[in-house]
Amino acid sequence: MSTIDYSEKIPNNVNLSEDRTLQRALEQWQPNYLNWWKDVGPEGSQNFDVYLRTAVSVDPQGWAQFGHVKMPDYRWGIFLNPGDPNRKIHFGDHLGEAAWQDVPGEHRANLRRIIVTQGDTEPASVEQQRHLGLTCPSQYDLRNLFQVNVEEGRHLWAMVYLLHRYFGRDGREEAEALLERRSGDADNPRILQAFNEKTPDWLSFFMFTYFTDRDGKFQLCALAESSFDPLARTTKFMLTEEAHHMFVGESGVSRVIARTCDAMNQLKTDDPAKLRAAGVIDLPTIQRYLNFHFSVTIDLFGADQSSNAATFYSTGLKGRFEEGKRSDDHILKGQTYRVLEVHGGQLVEKEVPMLNALNEVLRDDYIRDSMAGVERWNKVIEKAGIPLRLKTPHKAFHRNIGALAGVKVGPDGKVVSDHEWNARVEQWLPTDEDRAYVASLMGRVVGAGQFANWIAPPVMGINRQPVDFDYVRFN
Ligand SMILES: [Fe+2]
Ligand SMILES: [Fe+2]
């Protein structure tokens, strides 16, 4: 079961050839997918040979095979973690019952919505990143971008398989619609706002893969607990791919910081103007990008109080992060959780039923996890002997969803007047000038072992290859 059959048109480990109807339906979707990739996938890259990893098994050891492939020939397929026939539901009202191998009729609409919402983010990020290859800082980075892109494409396949296999005609229609919506399109946008924002430069890309792909991790972890076993198994395998995306983001930002600190020490200055004249990205600009991506991403967890979140949990559709490691009753009735609201010009905590606050629970788990990486970035600054530290903004800062939507709160968590917000927003969020400066640095560097001036080379290459390996052959 764990070995993937590559002799078939659609590589898979779900015995696709035994279900002819399903196989035919997916084989009809496949050329539409490829057209979508050619239309809005990585620009100008169709003929490149890229050093990519491809899944060859779902075993934790040795699932990936590396080699140069043209991206339209990448073997996108359907890979589920092995199932446990005795798996039991371990949270919510059905606790202790057998996990579902099929979709219970009463949960069909909600499950479809969950799968479509997750599925929609996958092609969206490919669309958001499609121009970045034109301004890559190195071949190594270009390869990492493309690896992320092909895997997001595969994540779309993962969700489309579920839609086709378990949701009949509705599912097939949703699978088509996933190829029709477009990131940032005025008439037919992607479902979630962070996936309609632009990813115009590589600092944004690294911040996106650090913060927004990490949202992906937390959503997938919550779905990996699902009572609907095929969803749990497919998201578990997606998580192994997601880890690389977050590595690209964390190491990318870290290398930008390292290069900046290097210039600060060489020039003995922390003056942004002087550092910009030297062609590196000053730390306050990095902080503003961080503030933007963090705040936009934490909105993705949804409203702090949500009856849908309660329903998804109680009915067993979506668990908490690391549900199995928690020692409470996994039903949560009668328990409470603290959420924030503004009262008399101040942020105050309010106790609400925990079931309704599960979006907030997941958001708080996410915030803890993302702060850990920011501390690793701070180590780079500290090692360079520079006193400044980066900080994740307060979770009430720059929010657009839930009780805090539109409330003016500074990154330090202090409620501010409209006047103060307007006076200080340029210190807190990237300005047009910041974005124009970062954009001005973006030029294409693709010589073997060469790196753009604004970023340090990585410590080591991919799959133990040297840093100056030919990761992309341009033909
Ligand atoms: Fe993904
Ligand atoms: Fe991802």
PDB file of N, CA, C and O in Angstrom, residues 417-466:
ATOM      1  N   SER A 417      -5.850  55.590  18.970  1.00  0.00           N
ATOM      2  CA  SER A 417      -6.878  56.359  18.251  1.00  0.00           C
ATOM      3  C   SER A 417      -6.604  56.267  16.751  1.00  0.00           C
ATOM      4  O   SER A 417      -5.490  55.915  16.329  1.00  0.00           O
ATOM      5  N   ASP A 418      -7.618  56.604  15.963  1.00  0.00           N
ATOM      6  CA  ASP A 418      -7.419  56.651  14.509  1.00  0.00           C
ATOM      7  C   ASP A 418      -6.263  57.586  14.164  1.00  0.00           C
ATOM      8  O   ASP A 418      -5.469  57.296  13.276  1.00  0.00           O
ATOM      9  N   HIS A 419      -6.205  58.680  14.903  1.00  0.00           N
ATOM     10  CA  HIS A 419      -5.159  59.673  14.647  1.00  0.00           C
ATOM     11  C   HIS A 419      -3.772  59.063  14.872  1.00  0.00           C
ATOM     12  O   HIS A 419      -2.876  59.186  14.035  1.00  0.00           O
ATOM     13  N   GLU A 420      -3.626  58.379  15.993  1.00  0.00           N
ATOM     14  CA  GLU A 420      -2.323  57.785  16.296  1.00  0.00           C
ATOM     15  C   GLU A 420      -1.991  56.662  15.306  1.00  0.00           C
ATOM     16  O   GLU A 420      -0.843  56.510  14.863  1.00  0.00           O
ATOM     17  N   TRP A 421      -3.000  55.885  14.972  1.00  0.00           N
ATOM     18  CA  TRP A 421      -2.784  54.810  13.981  1.00  0.00           C
ATOM     19  C   TRP A 421      -2.233  55.407  12.679  1.00  0.00           C
ATOM     20  O   TRP A 421      -1.219  54.958  12.147  1.00  0.00           O
ATOM     21  N   ASN A 422      -2.918  56.454  12.202  1.00  0.00           N
ATOM     22  CA  ASN A 422      -2.491  57.051  10.934  1.00  0.00           C
ATOM     23  C   ASN A 422      -1.089  57.642  11.026  1.00  0.00           C
ATOM     24  O   ASN A 422      -0.326  57.589  10.063  1.00  0.00           O
ATOM     25  N   ALA A 423      -0.780  58.187  12.214  1.00  0.00           N
ATOM     26  CA  ALA A 423       0.530  58.798  12.382  1.00  0.00           C
ATOM     27  C   ALA A 423       1.640  57.743  12.434  1.00  0.00           C
ATOM     28  O   ALA A 423       2.789  58.025  12.099  1.00  0.00           O
ATOM     29  N   ARG A 424       1.303  56.532  12.880  1.00  0.00           N
ATOM     30  CA  ARG A 424       2.371  55.565  13.130  1.00  0.00           C
ATOM     31  C   ARG A 424       2.359  54.346  12.221  1.00  0.00           C
ATOM     32  O   ARG A 424       3.282  53.523  12.274  1.00  0.00           O
ATOM     33  N   VAL A 425       1.334  54.229  11.394  1.00  0.00           N
ATOM     34  CA  VAL A 425       1.189  53.000  10.596  1.00  0.00           C
ATOM     35  C   VAL A 425       2.404  52.761   9.693  1.00  0.00           C
ATOM     36  O   VAL A 425       2.772  51.616   9.425  1.00  0.00           O
ATOM     37  N   GLU A 426       3.077  53.837   9.307  1.00  0.00           N
ATOM     38  CA  GLU A 426       4.251  53.667   8.437  1.00  0.00           C
ATOM     39  C   GLU A 426       5.438  53.027   9.163  1.00  0.00           C
ATOM     40  O   GLU A 426       6.353  52.536   8.519  1.00  0.00           O
ATOM     41  N   GLN A 427       5.383  53.088  10.500  1.00  0.00           N
ATOM     42  CA  GLN A 427       6.428  52.374  11.259  1.00  0.00           C
ATOM     43  C   GLN A 427       6.058  50.910  11.459  1.00  0.00           C
ATOM     44  O   GLN A 427       6.886  50.108  11.879  1.00  0.00           O
ATOM     45  N   TRP A 428       4.781  50.609  11.248  1.00  0.00           N
ATOM     46  CA  TRP A 428       4.277  49.283  11.629  1.00  0.00           C
ATOM     47  C   TRP A 428       4.041  48.329  10.466  1.00  0.00           C
ATOM     48  O   TRP A 428       4.141  47.125  10.617  1.00  0.00           O
ATOM     49  N   LEU A 429       3.655  48.890   9.334  1.00  0.00           N
ATOM     50  CA  LEU A 429       3.357  48.050   8.172  1.00  0.00           C
ATOM     51  C   LEU A 429       4.190  48.538   6.984  1.00  0.00           C
ATOM     52  O   LEU A 429       4.529  49.723   6.919  1.00  0.00           O
ATOM     53  N   PRO A 430       4.514  47.642   6.057  1.00  0.00           N
ATOM     54  CA  PRO A 430       5.329  48.062   4.915  1.00  0.00           C
ATOM     55  C   PRO A 430       4.673  49.215   4.167  1.00  0.00           C
ATOM     56  O   PRO A 430       3.469  49.187   3.906  1.00  0.00           O
ATOM     57  N   THR A 431       5.455  50.238   3.861  1.00  0.00           N
ATOM     58  CA  THR A 431       4.947  51.383   3.105  1.00  0.00           C
ATOM     59  C   THR A 431       5.157  51.101   1.615  1.00  0.00           C
ATOM     60  O   THR A 431       5.886  50.180   1.247  1.00  0.00           O
ATOM     61  N   ASP A 432       4.539  51.942   0.796  1.00  0.00           N
ATOM     62  CA  ASP A 432       4.769  51.821  -0.653  1.00  0.00           C
ATOM     63  C   ASP A 432       6.257  51.959  -0.963  1.00  0.00           C
ATOM     64  O   ASP A 432       6.791  51.294  -1.840  1.00  0.00           O
ATOM     65  N   GLU A 433       6.898  52.844  -0.187  1.00  0.00           N
ATOM     66  CA  GLU A 433       8.329  53.070  -0.403  1.00  0.00           C
ATOM     67  C   GLU A 433       9.141  51.821  -0.047  1.00  0.00           C
ATOM     68  O   GLU A 433      10.078  51.453  -0.757  1.00  0.00           O
ATOM     69  N   ASP A 434       8.777  51.170   1.078  1.00  0.00           N
ATOM     70  CA  ASP A 434       9.460  49.914   1.447  1.00  0.00           C
ATOM     71  C   ASP A 434       9.331  48.896   0.323  1.00  0.00           C
ATOM     72  O   ASP A 434      10.295  48.237  -0.075  1.00  0.00           O
ATOM     73  N   ARG A 435       8.096  48.756  -0.141  1.00  0.00           N
ATOM     74  CA  ARG A 435       7.844  47.732  -1.168  1.00  0.00           C
ATOM     75  C   ARG A 435       8.583  48.068  -2.459  1.00  0.00           C
ATOM     76  O   ARG A 435       9.102  47.169  -3.130  1.00  0.00           O
ATOM     77  N   ALA A 436       8.612  49.361  -2.776  1.00  0.00           N
ATOM     78  CA  ALA A 436       9.326  49.763  -3.996  1.00  0.00           C
ATOM     79  C   ALA A 436      10.825  49.501  -3.837  1.00  0.00           C
ATOM     80  O   ALA A 436      11.501  49.063  -4.778  1.00  0.00           O
ATOM     81  N   TYR A 437      11.343  49.765  -2.633  1.00  0.00           N
ATOM     82  CA  TYR A 437      12.771  49.502  -2.429  1.00  0.00           C
ATOM     83  C   TYR A 437      13.072  48.008  -2.562  1.00  0.00           C
ATOM     84  O   TYR A 437      13.994  47.606  -3.284  1.00  0.00           O
ATOM     85  N   VAL A 438      12.284  47.177  -1.878  1.00  0.00           N
ATOM     86  CA  VAL A 438      12.519  45.728  -1.952  1.00  0.00           C
ATOM     87  C   VAL A 438      12.380  45.262  -3.411  1.00  0.00           C
ATOM     88  O   VAL A 438      13.207  44.490  -3.907  1.00  0.00           O
ATOM     89  N   ALA A 439      11.378  45.799  -4.099  1.00  0.00           N
ATOM     90  CA  ALA A 439      11.193  45.428  -5.513  1.00  0.00           C
ATOM     91  C   ALA A 439      12.417  45.816  -6.339  1.00  0.00           C
ATOM     92  O   ALA A 439      12.815  45.093  -7.253  1.00  0.00           O
ATOM     93  N   SER A 440      13.026  46.947  -5.985  1.00  0.00           N
ATOM     94  CA  SER A 440      14.177  47.418  -6.768  1.00  0.00           C
ATOM     95  C   SER A 440      15.380  46.480  -6.640  1.00  0.00           C
ATOM     96  O   SER A 440      16.279  46.487  -7.474  1.00  0.00           O
ATOM     97  N   LEU A 441      15.392  45.681  -5.580  1.00  0.00           N
ATOM     98  CA  LEU A 441      16.515  44.742  -5.381  1.00  0.00           C
ATOM     99  C   LEU A 441      16.352  43.471  -6.195  1.00  0.00           C
ATOM    100  O   LEU A 441      17.293  42.697  -6.369  1.00  0.00           O
ATOM    101  N   MET A 442      15.102  43.233  -6.614  1.00  0.00           N
ATOM    102  CA  MET A 442      14.803  41.954  -7.245  1.00  0.00           C
ATOM    103  C   MET A 442      15.333  41.945  -8.669  1.00  0.00           C
ATOM    104  O   MET A 442      14.842  42.666  -9.527  1.00  0.00           O
ATOM    105  N   GLY A 443      16.364  41.162  -8.899  1.00  0.00           N
ATOM    106  CA  GLY A 443      16.887  40.982 -10.256  1.00  0.00           C
ATOM    107  C   GLY A 443      17.204  39.508 -10.372  1.00  0.00           C
ATOM    108  O   GLY A 443      17.288  38.814  -9.367  1.00  0.00           O
ATOM    109  N   ARG A 444      17.349  39.027 -11.555  1.00  0.00           N
ATOM    110  CA  ARG A 444      17.490  37.588 -11.706  1.00  0.00           C
ATOM    111  C   ARG A 444      18.957  37.195 -11.565  1.00  0.00           C
ATOM    112  O   ARG A 444      19.800  37.641 -12.338  1.00  0.00           O
ATOM    113  N   VAL A 445      19.269  36.367 -10.575  1.00  0.00           N
ATOM    114  CA  VAL A 445      20.624  35.852 -10.421  1.00  0.00           C
ATOM    115  C   VAL A 445      20.571  34.340 -10.597  1.00  0.00           C
ATOM    116  O   VAL A 445      19.946  33.648  -9.800  1.00  0.00           O
ATOM    117  N   VAL A 446      21.191  33.831 -11.640  1.00  0.00           N
ATOM    118  CA  VAL A 446      21.096  32.386 -11.903  1.00  0.00           C
ATOM    119  C   VAL A 446      22.436  31.738 -12.216  1.00  0.00           C
ATOM    120  O   VAL A 446      22.490  30.550 -12.520  1.00  0.00           O
ATOM    121  N   GLY A 447      23.531  32.507 -12.138  1.00  0.00           N
ATOM    122  CA  GLY A 447      24.849  31.907 -12.372  1.00  0.00           C
ATOM    123  C   GLY A 447      25.140  30.853 -11.317  1.00  0.00           C
ATOM    124  O   GLY A 447      24.693  30.978 -10.177  1.00  0.00           O
ATOM    125  N   ALA A 448      25.876  29.806 -11.690  1.00  0.00           N
ATOM    126  CA  ALA A 448      26.167  28.724 -10.751  1.00  0.00           C
ATOM    127  C   ALA A 448      26.824  29.271  -9.482  1.00  0.00           C
ATOM    128  O   ALA A 448      27.828  29.979  -9.546  1.00  0.00           O
ATOM    129  N   GLY A 449      26.224  28.982  -8.348  1.00  0.00           N
ATOM    130  CA  GLY A 449      26.793  29.390  -7.066  1.00  0.00           C
ATOM    131  C   GLY A 449      26.713  30.878  -6.782  1.00  0.00           C
ATOM    132  O   GLY A 449      27.279  31.353  -5.800  1.00  0.00           O
ATOM    133  N   GLN A 450      26.024  31.651  -7.631  1.00  0.00           N
ATOM    134  CA  GLN A 450      25.920  33.091  -7.374  1.00  0.00           C
ATOM    135  C   GLN A 450      24.646  33.423  -6.598  1.00  0.00           C
ATOM    136  O   GLN A 450      23.629  32.747  -6.745  1.00  0.00           O
ATOM    137  N   PHE A 451      24.750  34.475  -5.775  1.00  0.00           N
ATOM    138  CA  PHE A 451      23.600  34.903  -4.969  1.00  0.00           C
ATOM    139  C   PHE A 451      23.440  36.407  -5.077  1.00  0.00           C
ATOM    140  O   PHE A 451      24.422  37.128  -5.174  1.00  0.00           O
ATOM    141  N   ALA A 452      22.183  36.864  -5.063  1.00  0.00           N
ATOM    142  CA  ALA A 452      21.925  38.305  -5.051  1.00  0.00           C
ATOM    143  C   ALA A 452      22.573  38.918  -3.819  1.00  0.00           C
ATOM    144  O   ALA A 452      22.749  38.247  -2.792  1.00  0.00           O
ATOM    145  N   ASN A 453      22.883  40.189  -3.925  1.00  0.00           N
ATOM    146  CA  ASN A 453      23.612  40.897  -2.870  1.00  0.00           C
ATOM    147  C   ASN A 453      22.846  40.976  -1.555  1.00  0.00           C
ATOM    148  O   ASN A 453      23.441  41.086  -0.491  1.00  0.00           O
ATOM    149  N   TRP A 454      21.500  40.899  -1.604  1.00  0.00           N
ATOM    150  CA  TRP A 454      20.687  41.147  -0.405  1.00  0.00           C
ATOM    151  C   TRP A 454      20.429  39.898   0.425  1.00  0.00           C
ATOM    152  O   TRP A 454      19.721  39.946   1.426  1.00  0.00           O
ATOM    153  N   ILE A 455      21.014  38.762   0.008  1.00  0.00           N
ATOM    154  CA  ILE A 455      20.750  37.523   0.746  1.00  0.00           C
ATOM    155  C   ILE A 455      22.036  36.694   0.840  1.00  0.00           C
ATOM    156  O   ILE A 455      22.813  36.638  -0.122  1.00  0.00           O
ATOM    157  N   ALA A 456      22.237  36.086   2.006  1.00  0.00           N
ATOM    158  CA  ALA A 456      23.422  35.232   2.186  1.00  0.00           C
ATOM    159  C   ALA A 456      23.176  33.861   1.559  1.00  0.00           C
ATOM    160  O   ALA A 456      22.031  33.408   1.496  1.00  0.00           O
ATOM    161  N   PRO A 457      24.218  33.185   1.095  1.00  0.00           N
ATOM    162  CA  PRO A 457      24.035  31.812   0.592  1.00  0.00           C
ATOM    163  C   PRO A 457      23.590  30.892   1.726  1.00  0.00           C
ATOM    164  O   PRO A 457      23.819  31.197   2.892  1.00  0.00           O
ATOM    165  N   PRO A 458      22.958  29.770   1.401  1.00  0.00           N
ATOM    166  CA  PRO A 458      22.564  28.829   2.461  1.00  0.00           C
ATOM    167  C   PRO A 458      23.793  28.105   2.989  1.00  0.00           C
ATOM    168  O   PRO A 458      24.845  28.099   2.350  1.00  0.00           O
ATOM    169  N   VAL A 459      23.653  27.517   4.160  1.00  0.00           N
ATOM    170  CA  VAL A 459      24.776  26.786   4.762  1.00  0.00           C
ATOM    171  C   VAL A 459      25.067  25.523   3.955  1.00  0.00           C
ATOM    172  O   VAL A 459      26.210  25.139   3.769  1.00  0.00           O
ATOM    173  N   MET A 460      24.013  24.860   3.495  1.00  0.00           N
ATOM    174  CA  MET A 460      24.236  23.690   2.638  1.00  0.00           C
ATOM    175  C   MET A 460      23.176  23.591   1.557  1.00  0.00           C
ATOM    176  O   MET A 460      22.162  24.278   1.597  1.00  0.00           O
ATOM    177  N   GLY A 461      23.456  22.724   0.569  1.00  0.00           N
ATOM    178  CA  GLY A 461      22.562  22.591  -0.572  1.00  0.00           C
ATOM    179  C   GLY A 461      21.409  21.640  -0.293  1.00  0.00           C
ATOM    180  O   GLY A 461      21.209  21.199   0.836  1.00  0.00           O
ATOM    181  N   ILE A 462      20.652  21.357  -1.338  1.00  0.00           N
ATOM    182  CA  ILE A 462      19.497  20.452  -1.222  1.00  0.00           C
ATOM    183  C   ILE A 462      19.955  19.012  -1.436  1.00  0.00           C
ATOM    184  O   ILE A 462      20.743  18.740  -2.344  1.00  0.00           O
ATOM    185  N   ASN A 463      19.476  18.093  -0.639  1.00  0.00           N
ATOM    186  CA  ASN A 463      19.788  16.662  -0.775  1.00  0.00           C
ATOM    187  C   ASN A 463      21.302  16.437  -0.810  1.00  0.00           C
ATOM    188  O   ASN A 463      21.809  15.656  -1.598  1.00  0.00           O
ATOM    189  N   ARG A 464      21.999  17.152   0.059  1.00  0.00           N
ATOM    190  CA  ARG A 464      23.450  17.065   0.205  1.00  0.00           C
ATOM    191  C   ARG A 464      24.219  17.419  -1.054  1.00  0.00           C
ATOM    192  O   ARG A 464      25.392  17.080  -1.210  1.00  0.00           O
ATOM    193  N   GLN A 465      23.592  18.114  -1.966  1.00  0.00           N
ATOM    194  CA  GLN A 465      24.311  18.625  -3.136  1.00  0.00           C
ATOM    195  C   GLN A 465      25.039  19.903  -2.722  1.00  0.00           C
ATOM    196  O   GLN A 465      24.634  20.573  -1.785  1.00  0.00           O
ATOM    197  N   PRO A 466      26.123  20.246  -3.462  1.00  0.00           N
ATOM    198  CA  PRO A 466      26.802  21.510  -3.135  1.00  0.00           C
ATOM    199  C   PRO A 466      25.900  22.719  -3.415  1.00  0.00           C
ATOM    200  O   PRO A 466      24.940  22.613  -4.184  1.00  0.00           O
TER     201      PRO A 466
END
